[in-house]
Tab-separated table of N, CA and C in Angstrom:
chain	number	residue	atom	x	y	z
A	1	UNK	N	140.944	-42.465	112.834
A	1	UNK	CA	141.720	-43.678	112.971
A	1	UNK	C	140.912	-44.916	112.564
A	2	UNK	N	139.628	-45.111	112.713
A	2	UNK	CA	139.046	-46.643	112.582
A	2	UNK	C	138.908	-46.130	110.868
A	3	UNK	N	138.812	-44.998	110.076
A	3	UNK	CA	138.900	-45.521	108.821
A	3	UNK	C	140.280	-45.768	108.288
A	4	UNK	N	141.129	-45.397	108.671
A	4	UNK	CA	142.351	-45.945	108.496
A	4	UNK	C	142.659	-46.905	109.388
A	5	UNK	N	142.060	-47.503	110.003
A	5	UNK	CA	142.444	-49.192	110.268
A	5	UNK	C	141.719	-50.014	109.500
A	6	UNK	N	140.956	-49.567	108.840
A	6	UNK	CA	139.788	-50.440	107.978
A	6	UNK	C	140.611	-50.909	106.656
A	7	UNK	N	141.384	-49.835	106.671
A	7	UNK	CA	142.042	-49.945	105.304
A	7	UNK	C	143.534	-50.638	105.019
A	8	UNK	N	143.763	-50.798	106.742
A	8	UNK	CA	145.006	-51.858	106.305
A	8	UNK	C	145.017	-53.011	106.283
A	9	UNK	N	146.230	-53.914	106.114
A	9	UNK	CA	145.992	-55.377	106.263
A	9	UNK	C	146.781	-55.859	107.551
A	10	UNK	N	146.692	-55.387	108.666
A	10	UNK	CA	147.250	-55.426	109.937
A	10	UNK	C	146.434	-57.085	110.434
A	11	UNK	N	145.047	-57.127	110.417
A	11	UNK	CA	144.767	-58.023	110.617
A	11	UNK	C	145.134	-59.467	110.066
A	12	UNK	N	145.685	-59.243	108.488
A	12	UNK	CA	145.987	-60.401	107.543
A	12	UNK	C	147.163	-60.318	108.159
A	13	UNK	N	148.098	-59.761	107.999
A	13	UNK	CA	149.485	-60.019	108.318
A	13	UNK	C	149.994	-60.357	109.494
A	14	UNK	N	149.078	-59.994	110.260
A	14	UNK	CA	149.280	-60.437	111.800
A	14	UNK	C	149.115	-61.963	112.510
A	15	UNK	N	148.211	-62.405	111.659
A	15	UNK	CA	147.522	-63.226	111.752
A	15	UNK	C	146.540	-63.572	113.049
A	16	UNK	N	145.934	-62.469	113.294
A	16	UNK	CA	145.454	-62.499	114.700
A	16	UNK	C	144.007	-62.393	114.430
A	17	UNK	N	143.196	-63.092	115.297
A	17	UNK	CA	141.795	-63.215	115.236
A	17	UNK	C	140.825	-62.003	115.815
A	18	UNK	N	140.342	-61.612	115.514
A	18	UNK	CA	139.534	-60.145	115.856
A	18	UNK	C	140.382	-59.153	116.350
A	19	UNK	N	141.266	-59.183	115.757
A	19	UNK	CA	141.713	-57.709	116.225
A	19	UNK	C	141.472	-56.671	115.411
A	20	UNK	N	141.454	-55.909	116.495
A	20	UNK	CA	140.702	-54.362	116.385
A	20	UNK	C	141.486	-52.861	116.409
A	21	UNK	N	140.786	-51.893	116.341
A	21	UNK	CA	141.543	-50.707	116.431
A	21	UNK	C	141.678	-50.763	118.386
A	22	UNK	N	140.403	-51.143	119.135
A	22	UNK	CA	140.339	-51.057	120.289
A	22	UNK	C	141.236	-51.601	121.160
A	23	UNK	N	141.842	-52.889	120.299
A	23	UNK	CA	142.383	-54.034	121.027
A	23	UNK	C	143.568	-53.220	120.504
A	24	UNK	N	144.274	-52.985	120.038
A	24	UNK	CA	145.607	-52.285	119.587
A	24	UNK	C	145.559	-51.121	121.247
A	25	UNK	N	144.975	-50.307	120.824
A	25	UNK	CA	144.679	-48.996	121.845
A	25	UNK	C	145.251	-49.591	123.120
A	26	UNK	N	144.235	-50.690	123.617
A	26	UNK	CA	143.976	-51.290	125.223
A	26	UNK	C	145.072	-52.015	125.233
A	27	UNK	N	146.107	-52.472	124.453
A	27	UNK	CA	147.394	-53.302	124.315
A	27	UNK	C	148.568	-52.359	124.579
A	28	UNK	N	148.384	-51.276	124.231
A	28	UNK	CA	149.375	-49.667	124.035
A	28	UNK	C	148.734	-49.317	125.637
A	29	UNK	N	147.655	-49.200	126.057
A	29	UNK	CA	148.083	-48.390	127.283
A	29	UNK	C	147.996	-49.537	128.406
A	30	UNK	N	148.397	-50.986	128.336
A	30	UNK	CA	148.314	-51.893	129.075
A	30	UNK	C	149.758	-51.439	129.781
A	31	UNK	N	150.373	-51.097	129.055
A	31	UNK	CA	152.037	-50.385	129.256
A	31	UNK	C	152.225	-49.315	129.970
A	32	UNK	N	152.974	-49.457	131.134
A	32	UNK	CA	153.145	-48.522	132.062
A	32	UNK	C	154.597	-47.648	131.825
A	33	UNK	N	154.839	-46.415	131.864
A	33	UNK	CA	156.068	-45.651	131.500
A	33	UNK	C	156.862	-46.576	131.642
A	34	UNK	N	156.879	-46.981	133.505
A	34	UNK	CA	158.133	-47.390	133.831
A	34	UNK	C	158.215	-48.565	133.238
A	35	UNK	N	157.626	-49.432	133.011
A	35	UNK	CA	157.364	-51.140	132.006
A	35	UNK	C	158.394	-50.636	130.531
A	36	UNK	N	158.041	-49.572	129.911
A	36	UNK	CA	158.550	-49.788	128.868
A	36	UNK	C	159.931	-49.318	129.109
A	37	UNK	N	160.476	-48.473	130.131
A	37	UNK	CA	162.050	-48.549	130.221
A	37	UNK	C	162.600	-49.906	129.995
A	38	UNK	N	162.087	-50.697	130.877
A	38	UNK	CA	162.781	-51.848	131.254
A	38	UNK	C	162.291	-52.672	129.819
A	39	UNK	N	161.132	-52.505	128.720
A	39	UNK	CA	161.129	-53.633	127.915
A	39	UNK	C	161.917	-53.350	126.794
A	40	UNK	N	161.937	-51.794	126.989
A	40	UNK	CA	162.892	-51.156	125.785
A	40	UNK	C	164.387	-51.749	125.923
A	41	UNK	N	165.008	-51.951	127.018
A	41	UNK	CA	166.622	-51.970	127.596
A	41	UNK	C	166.415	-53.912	126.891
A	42	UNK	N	165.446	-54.704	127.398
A	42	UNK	CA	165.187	-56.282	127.396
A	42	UNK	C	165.296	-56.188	126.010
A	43	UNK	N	164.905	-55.682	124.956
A	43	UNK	CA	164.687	-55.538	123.548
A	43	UNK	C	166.033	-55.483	122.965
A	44	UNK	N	166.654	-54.289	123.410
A	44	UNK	CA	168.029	-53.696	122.987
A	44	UNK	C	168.897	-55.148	123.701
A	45	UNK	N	169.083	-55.317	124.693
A	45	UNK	CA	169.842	-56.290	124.948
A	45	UNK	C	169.735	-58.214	124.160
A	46	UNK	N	168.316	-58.306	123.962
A	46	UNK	CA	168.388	-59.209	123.376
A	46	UNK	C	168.776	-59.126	121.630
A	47	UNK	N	168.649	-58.105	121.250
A	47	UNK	CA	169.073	-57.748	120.091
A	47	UNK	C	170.723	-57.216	119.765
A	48	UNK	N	171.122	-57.267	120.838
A	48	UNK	CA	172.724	-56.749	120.973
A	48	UNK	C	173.177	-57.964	121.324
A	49	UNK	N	172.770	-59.246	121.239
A	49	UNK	CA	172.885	-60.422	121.635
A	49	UNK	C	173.272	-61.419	120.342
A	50	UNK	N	171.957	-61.172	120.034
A	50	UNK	CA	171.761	-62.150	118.915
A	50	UNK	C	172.419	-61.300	117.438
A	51	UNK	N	172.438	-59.992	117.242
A	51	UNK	CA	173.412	-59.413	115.979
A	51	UNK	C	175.101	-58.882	116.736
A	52	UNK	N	175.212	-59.246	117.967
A	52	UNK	CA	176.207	-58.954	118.623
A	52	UNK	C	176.611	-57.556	117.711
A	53	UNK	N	176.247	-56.638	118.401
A	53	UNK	CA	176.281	-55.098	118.472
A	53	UNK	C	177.080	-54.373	119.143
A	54	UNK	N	177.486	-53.919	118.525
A	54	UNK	CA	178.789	-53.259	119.610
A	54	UNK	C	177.805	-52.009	120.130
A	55	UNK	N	178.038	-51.437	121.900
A	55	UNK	CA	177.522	-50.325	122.895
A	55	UNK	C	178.663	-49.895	122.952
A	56	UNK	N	179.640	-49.386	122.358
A	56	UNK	CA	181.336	-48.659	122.435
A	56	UNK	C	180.821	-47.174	121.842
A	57	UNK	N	179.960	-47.089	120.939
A	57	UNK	CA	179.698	-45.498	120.585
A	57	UNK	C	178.265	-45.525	120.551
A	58	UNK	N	177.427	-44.605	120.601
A	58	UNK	CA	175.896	-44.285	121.050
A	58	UNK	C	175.941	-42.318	120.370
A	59	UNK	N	174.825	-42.611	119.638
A	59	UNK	CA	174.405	-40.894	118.978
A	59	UNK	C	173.358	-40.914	119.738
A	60	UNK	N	172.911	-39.545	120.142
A	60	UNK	CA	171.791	-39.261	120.321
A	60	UNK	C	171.034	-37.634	120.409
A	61	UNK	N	170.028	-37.482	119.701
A	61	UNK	CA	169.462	-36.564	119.169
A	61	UNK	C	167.859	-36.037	119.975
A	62	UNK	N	167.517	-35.397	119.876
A	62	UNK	CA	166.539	-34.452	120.027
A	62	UNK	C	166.263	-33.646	119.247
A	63	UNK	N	164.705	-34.193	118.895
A	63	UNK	CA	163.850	-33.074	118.159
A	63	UNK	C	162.308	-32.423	118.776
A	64	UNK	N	161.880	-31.497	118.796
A	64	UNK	CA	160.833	-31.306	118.927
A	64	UNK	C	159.748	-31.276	117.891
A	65	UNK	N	158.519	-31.469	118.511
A	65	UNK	CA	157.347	-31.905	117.233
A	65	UNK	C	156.689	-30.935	117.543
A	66	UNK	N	155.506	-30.210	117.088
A	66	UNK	CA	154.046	-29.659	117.823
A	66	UNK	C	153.139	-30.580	117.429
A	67	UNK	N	151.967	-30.099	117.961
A	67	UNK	CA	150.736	-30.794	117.894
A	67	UNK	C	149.504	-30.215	117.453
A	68	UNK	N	148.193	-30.687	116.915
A	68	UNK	CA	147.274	-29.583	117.167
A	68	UNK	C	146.365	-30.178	118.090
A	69	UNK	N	146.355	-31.649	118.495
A	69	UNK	CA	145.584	-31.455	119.778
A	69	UNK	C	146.149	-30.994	121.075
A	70	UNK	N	144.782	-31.156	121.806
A	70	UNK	CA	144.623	-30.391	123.410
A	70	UNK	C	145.130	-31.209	124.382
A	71	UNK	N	144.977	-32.421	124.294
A	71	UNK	CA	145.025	-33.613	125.333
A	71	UNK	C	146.180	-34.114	125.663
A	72	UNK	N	147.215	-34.044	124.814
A	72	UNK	CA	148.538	-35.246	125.496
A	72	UNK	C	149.265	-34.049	126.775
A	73	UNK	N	149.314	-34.835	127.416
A	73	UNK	CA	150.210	-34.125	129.131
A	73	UNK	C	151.174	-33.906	128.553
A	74	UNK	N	152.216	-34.057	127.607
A	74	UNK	CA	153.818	-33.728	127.733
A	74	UNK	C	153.772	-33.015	126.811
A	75	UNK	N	152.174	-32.318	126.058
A	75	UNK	CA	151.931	-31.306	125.313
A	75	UNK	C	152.681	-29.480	125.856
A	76	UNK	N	153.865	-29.159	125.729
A	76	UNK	CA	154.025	-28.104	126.435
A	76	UNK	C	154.038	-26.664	125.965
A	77	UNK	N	153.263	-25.286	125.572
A	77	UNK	CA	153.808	-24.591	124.898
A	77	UNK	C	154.876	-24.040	124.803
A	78	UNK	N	155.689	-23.728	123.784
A	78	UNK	CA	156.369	-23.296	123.636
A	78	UNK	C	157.001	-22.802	121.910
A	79	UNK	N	158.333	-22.853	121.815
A	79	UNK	CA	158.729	-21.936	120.628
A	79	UNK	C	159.543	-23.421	119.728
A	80	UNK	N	158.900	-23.657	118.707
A	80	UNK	CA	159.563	-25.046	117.757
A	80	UNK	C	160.321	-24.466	116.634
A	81	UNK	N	160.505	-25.903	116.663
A	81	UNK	CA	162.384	-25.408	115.555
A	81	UNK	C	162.050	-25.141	114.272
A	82	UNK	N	160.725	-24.770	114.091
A	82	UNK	CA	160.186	-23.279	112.628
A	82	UNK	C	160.394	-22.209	113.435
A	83	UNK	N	160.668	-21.853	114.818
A	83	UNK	CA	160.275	-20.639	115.527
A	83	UNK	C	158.840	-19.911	115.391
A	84	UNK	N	157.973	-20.809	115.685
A	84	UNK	CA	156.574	-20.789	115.877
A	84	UNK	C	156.443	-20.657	117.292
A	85	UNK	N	155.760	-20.039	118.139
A	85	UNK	CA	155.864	-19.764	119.504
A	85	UNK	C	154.355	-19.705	119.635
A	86	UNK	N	153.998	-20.510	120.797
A	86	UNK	CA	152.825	-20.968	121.618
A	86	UNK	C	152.093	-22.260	120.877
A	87	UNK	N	152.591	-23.261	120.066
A	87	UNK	CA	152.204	-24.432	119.869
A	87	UNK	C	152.374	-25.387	120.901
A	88	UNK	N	151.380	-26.668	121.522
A	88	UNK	CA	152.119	-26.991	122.192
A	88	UNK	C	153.390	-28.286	121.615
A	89	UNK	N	154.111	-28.161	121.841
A	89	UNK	CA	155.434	-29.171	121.450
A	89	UNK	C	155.036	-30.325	122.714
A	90	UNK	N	156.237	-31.338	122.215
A	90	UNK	CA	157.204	-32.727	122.893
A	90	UNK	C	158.346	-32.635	122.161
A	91	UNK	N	159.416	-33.040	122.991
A	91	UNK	CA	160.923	-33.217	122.656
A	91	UNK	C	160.203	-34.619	123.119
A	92	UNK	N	161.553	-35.568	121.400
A	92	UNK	CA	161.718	-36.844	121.462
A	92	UNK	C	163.323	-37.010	121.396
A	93	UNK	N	163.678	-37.399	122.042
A	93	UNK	CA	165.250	-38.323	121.863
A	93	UNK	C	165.087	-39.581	121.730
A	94	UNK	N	166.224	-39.699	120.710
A	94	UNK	CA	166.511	-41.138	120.823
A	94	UNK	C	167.974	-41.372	120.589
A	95	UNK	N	168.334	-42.749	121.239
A	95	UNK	CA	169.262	-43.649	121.482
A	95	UNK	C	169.852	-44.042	120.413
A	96	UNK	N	171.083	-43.875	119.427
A	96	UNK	CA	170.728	-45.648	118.903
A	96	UNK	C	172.434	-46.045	118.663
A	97	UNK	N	172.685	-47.205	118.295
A	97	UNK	CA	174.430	-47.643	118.173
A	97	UNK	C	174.933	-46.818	117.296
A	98	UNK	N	176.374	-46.328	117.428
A	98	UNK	CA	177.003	-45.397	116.519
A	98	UNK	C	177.570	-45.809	114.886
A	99	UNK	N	177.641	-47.662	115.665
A	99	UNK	CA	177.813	-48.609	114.252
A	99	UNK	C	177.121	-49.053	112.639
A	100	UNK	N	175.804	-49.254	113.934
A	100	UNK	CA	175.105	-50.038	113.176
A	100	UNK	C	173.323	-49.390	113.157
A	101	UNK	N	173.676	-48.040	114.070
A	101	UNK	CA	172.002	-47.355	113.839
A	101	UNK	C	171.085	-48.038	114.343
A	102	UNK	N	171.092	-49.226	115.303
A	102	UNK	CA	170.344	-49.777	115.700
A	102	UNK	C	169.694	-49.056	117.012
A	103	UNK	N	168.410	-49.158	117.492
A	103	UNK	CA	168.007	-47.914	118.846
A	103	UNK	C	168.300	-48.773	120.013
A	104	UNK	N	168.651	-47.685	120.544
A	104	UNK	CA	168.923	-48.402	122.138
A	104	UNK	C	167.408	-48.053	122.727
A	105	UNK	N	167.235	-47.003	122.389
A	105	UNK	CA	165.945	-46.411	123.373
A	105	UNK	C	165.440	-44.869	122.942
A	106	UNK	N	164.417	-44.831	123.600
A	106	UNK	CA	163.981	-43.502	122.961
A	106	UNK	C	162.923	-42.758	124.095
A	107	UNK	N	162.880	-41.691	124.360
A	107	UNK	CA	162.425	-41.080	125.704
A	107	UNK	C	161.578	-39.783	124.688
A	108	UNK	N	160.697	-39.375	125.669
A	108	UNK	CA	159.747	-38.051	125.632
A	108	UNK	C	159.949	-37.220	126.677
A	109	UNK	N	159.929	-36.392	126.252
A	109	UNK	CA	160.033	-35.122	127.822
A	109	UNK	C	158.763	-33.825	126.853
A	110	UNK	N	158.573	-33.364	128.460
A	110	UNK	CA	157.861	-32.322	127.858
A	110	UNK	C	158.401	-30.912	126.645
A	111	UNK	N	157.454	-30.815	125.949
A	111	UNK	CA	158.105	-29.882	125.186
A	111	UNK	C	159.042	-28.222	125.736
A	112	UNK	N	158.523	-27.777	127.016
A	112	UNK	CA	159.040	-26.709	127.255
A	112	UNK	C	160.598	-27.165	127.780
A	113	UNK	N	161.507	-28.215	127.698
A	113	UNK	CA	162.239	-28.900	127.796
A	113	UNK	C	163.383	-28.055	127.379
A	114	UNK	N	164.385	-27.911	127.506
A	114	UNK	CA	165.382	-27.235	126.972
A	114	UNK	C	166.582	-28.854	126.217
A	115	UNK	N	167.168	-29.078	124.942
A	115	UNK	CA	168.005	-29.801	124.584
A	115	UNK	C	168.674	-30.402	125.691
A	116	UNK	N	169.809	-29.722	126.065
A	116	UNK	CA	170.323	-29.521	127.249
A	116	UNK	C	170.543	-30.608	128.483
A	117	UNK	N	168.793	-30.155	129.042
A	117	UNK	CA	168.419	-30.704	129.914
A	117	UNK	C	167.974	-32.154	129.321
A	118	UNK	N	167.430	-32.758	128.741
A	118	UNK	CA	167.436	-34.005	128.105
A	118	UNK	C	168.140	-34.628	128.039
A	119	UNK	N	169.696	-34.089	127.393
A	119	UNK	CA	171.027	-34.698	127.785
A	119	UNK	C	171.391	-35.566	129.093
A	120	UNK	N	171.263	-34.490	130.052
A	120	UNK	CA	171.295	-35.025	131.185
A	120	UNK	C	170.590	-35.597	131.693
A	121	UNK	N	169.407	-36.153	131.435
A	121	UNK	CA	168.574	-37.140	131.544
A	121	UNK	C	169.123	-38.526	131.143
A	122	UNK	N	169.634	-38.231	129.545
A	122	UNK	CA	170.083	-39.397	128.993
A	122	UNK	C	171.478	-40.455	129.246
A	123	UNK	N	172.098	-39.348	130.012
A	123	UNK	CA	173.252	-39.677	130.074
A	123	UNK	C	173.031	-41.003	131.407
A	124	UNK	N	172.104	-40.753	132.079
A	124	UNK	CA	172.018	-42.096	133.215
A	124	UNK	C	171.043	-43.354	132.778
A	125	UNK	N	170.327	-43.000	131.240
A	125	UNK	CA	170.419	-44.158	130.866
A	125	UNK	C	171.468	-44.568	129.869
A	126	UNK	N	172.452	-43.882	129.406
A	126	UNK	CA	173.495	-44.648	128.965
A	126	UNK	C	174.229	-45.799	129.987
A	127	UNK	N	174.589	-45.271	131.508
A	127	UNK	CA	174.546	-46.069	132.543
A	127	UNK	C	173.915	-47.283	132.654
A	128	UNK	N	172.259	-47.087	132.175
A	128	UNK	CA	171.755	-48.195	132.536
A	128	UNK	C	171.946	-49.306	131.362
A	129	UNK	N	172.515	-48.821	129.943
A	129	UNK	CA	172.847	-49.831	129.095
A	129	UNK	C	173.826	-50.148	129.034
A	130	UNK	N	175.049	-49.946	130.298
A	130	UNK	CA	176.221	-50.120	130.259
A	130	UNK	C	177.065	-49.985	129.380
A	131	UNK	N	176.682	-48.718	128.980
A	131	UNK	CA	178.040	-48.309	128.041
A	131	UNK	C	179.021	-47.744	128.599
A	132	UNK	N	180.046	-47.689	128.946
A	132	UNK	CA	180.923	-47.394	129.689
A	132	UNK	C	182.145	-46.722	129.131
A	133	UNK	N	181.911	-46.529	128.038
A	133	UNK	CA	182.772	-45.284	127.300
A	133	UNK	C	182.403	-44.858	126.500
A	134	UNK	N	182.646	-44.133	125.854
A	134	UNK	CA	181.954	-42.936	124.667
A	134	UNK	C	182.200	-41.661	124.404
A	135	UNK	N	181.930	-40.953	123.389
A	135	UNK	CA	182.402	-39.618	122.833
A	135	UNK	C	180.713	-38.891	122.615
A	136	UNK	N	180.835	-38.259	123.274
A	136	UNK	CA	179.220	-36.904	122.828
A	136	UNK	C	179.198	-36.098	122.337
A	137	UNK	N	179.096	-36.270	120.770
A	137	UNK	CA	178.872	-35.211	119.866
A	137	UNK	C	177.552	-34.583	119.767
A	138	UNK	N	177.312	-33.111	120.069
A	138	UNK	CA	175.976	-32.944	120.211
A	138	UNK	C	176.271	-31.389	119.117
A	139	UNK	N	174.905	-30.829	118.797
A	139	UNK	CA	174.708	-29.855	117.944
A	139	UNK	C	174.083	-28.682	118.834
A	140	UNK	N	174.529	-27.572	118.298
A	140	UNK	CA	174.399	-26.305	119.040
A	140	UNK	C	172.513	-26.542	119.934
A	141	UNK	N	171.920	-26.835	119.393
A	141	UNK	CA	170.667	-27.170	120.283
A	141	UNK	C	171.144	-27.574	121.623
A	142	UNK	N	171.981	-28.721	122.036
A	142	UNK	CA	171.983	-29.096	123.409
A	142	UNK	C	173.170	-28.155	124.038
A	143	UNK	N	173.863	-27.257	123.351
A	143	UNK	CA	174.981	-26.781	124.337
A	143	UNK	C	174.055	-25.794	125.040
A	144	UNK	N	174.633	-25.774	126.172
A	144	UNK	CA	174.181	-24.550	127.925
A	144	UNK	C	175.318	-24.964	128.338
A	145	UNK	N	175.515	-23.688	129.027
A	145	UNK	CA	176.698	-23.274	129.663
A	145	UNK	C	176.611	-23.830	131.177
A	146	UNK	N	175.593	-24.564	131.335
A	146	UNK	CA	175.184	-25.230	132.621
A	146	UNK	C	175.168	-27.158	132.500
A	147	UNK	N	175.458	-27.008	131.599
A	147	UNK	CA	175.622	-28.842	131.420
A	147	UNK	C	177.077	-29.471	131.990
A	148	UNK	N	176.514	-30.217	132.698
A	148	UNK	CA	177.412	-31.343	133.363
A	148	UNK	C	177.491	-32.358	133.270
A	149	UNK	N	178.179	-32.893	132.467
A	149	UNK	CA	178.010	-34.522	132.862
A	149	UNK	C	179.091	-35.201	133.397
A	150	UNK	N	178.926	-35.624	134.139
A	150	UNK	CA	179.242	-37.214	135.358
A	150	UNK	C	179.572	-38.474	134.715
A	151	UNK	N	180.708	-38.922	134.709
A	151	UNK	CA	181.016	-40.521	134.699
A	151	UNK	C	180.853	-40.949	135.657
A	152	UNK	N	180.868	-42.493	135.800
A	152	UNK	CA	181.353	-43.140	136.868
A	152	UNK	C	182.675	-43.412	136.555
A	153	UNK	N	183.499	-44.072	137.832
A	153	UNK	CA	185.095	-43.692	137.800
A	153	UNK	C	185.528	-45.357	137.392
C-alpha cells in the first residue's frame, strides 16, 4: 500500500497538508460500526434531499468475495460463487434507489452467511430509511424456504 500511495495524486487533489497513508488508515478506523450506520443513513438522506430521490423502490443484492489474507474477523470459510470451498469469504450487500441507482447503504456480514439470512437483516434497515412500500425482487441465491419478512401495518 505505501507504494501505491506514493503514486497517486490524493494529496494534490485533496488539497490537504501532510497527508499520509497513516493518516487515511487512523481516519478509517476513527469510525465505529455503529457511527457509520447512522453516517451512512445522514449521507443518503441529505442526498435524497438535495437531488430529491425518490425511496418508493430499493434493489438490493448480495455478493460474496474471498480473500487471501488471515486477519479480517468477518473472514468466514466457506464455499464462493466459483464453488471454491474453504476460502475465507464476506458477503457484501448493498442498498441503492430503484430509480436512480443511487446507495442507500451497504452492510458486511460474515461470509458463512447464507443470502437469505442477510435479507432479513436488511429488511429493518429498509425501516430505518423509511421506505414504507416496495416490491423484493431477489435471485435464486436469497430464496430459503425459511424467509420471512414482516411489515409494519
Amino acid at each position: 500500500m505505501p507504494q501505491w500511495f506514493e503514486r497517486t495524486d490524493l494529496n494534490m487533489l485533496l488539497d490537504l497538508e501532510g497527508l499520509t497513508e497513516s493518516r487515511l488508515v487512523d481516519a478509517l478506523d476513527y469510525l465505529k460500526p455503529q457511527e457509520l450506520s447512522r453516517l451512512q443513513k445522514e449521507i443518503f438522506d441529505s442526498v435524497k434531499v438535495r437531488y430529491n430521490l425518490s425511496s418508493k423502490g430499493i434493489i438490493y443484492d448480495v455478493t460474496n468475495t474471498y480473500l487471501y489474507g488471515k486477519n479480517c474477523p468477518f473472514g468466514k470459510l466457506g464455499k464462493d460463487k466459483e464453488g471454491v470451498k474453504g476460502r475465507p469469504l464476506i458477503q457484501i450487500g448493498l442498498g441503492v434507489t430503484k430509480e436512480e441507482g443511487v446507495p442507500l447503504f451497504h452492510k458486511i456480514f460474515d461470509g458463512n452467511i447464507h443470502d437469505s439470512r442477510t435479507l432479513q437483516d436488511v429488511i429493518t434497515t429498509f425501516q430505518d430509511y423509511n421506505i414504507e412500500e416496495g416490491l423484493i425482487i431477489f435471485d435464486r441465491g436469497i430464496g430459503s424456504k425459511t424467509i420471512t419478512i414482516i411489515s409494519k401495518p
